[in-house]
Short mmCIF file of C-alpha atoms in Angstrom, two decimals:
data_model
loop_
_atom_site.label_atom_id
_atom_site.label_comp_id
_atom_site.label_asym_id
_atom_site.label_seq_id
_atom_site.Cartn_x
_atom_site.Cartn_y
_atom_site.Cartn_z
CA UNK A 1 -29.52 2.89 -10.33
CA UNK A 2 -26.73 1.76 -7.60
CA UNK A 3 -23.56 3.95 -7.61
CA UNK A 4 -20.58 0.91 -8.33
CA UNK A 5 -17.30 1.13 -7.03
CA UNK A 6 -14.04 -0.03 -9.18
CA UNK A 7 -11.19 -0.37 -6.63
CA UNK A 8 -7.74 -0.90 -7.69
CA UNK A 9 -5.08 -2.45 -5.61
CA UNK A 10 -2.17 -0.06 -5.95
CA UNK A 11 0.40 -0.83 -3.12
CA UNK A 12 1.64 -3.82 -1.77
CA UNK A 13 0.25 -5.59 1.57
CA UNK A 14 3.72 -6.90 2.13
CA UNK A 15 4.52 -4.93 5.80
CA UNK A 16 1.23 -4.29 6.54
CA UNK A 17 -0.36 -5.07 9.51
CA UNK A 18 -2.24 -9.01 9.07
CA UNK A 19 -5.54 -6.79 9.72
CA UNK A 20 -4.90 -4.90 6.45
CA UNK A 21 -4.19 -7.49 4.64
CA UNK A 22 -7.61 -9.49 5.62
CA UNK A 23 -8.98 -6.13 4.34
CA UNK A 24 -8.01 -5.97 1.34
CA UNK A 25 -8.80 -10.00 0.86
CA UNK A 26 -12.23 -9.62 2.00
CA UNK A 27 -12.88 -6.66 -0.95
CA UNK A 28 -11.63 -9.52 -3.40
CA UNK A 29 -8.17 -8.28 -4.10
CA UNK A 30 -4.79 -10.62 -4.42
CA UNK A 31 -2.59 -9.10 -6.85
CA UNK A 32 -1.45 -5.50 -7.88
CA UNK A 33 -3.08 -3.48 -10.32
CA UNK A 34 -6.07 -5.78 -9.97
CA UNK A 35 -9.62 -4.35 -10.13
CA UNK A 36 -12.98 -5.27 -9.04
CA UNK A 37 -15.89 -3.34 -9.35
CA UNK A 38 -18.49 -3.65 -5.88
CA UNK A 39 -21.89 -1.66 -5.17
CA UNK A 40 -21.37 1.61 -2.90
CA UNK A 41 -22.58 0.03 0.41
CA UNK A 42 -21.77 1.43 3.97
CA UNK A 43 -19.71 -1.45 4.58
CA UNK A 44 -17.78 -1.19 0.99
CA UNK A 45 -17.20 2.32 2.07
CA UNK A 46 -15.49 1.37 5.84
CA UNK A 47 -13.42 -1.58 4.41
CA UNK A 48 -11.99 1.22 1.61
CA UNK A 49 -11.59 3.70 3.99
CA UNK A 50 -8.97 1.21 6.57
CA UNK A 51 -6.88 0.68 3.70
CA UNK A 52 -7.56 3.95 1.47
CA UNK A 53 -3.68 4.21 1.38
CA UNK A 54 -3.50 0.71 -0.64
CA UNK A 55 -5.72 1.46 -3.08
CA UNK A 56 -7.41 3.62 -6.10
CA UNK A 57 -11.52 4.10 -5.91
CA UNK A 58 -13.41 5.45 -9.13
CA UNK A 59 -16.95 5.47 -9.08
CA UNK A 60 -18.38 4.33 -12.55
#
């Protein structure tokens, strides 16, 4: 069975640099305290660790 990721938006991208902010788009996040839960890929894993300071990551 895949490992999933649920990945929390906990700060906001306002005064973040515009390639943080594409970040945390492109991992399907818009609002605060908004959570989607992704598969534990390589590339999940990069995109997390750019903006690891934005977020919360639980593996379920």
């Amino acid at each position: 069975m895949a490992k999933t990721l649920k990945i929390t938006l906990v700060k906001s991208v306002i005064g973040a640099p515009p390639k943080q902010k594409k970040t945390v788009e492109a991992l399907g996040l818009k609002k605060l305290h908004q959570s989607v839960e992704l598969g534990d890929t390589p590339a999940t894993r990069g995109a997390i660790a750019k903006v690891s300071h934005l977020l919360n990551v639980e593996e379920l």
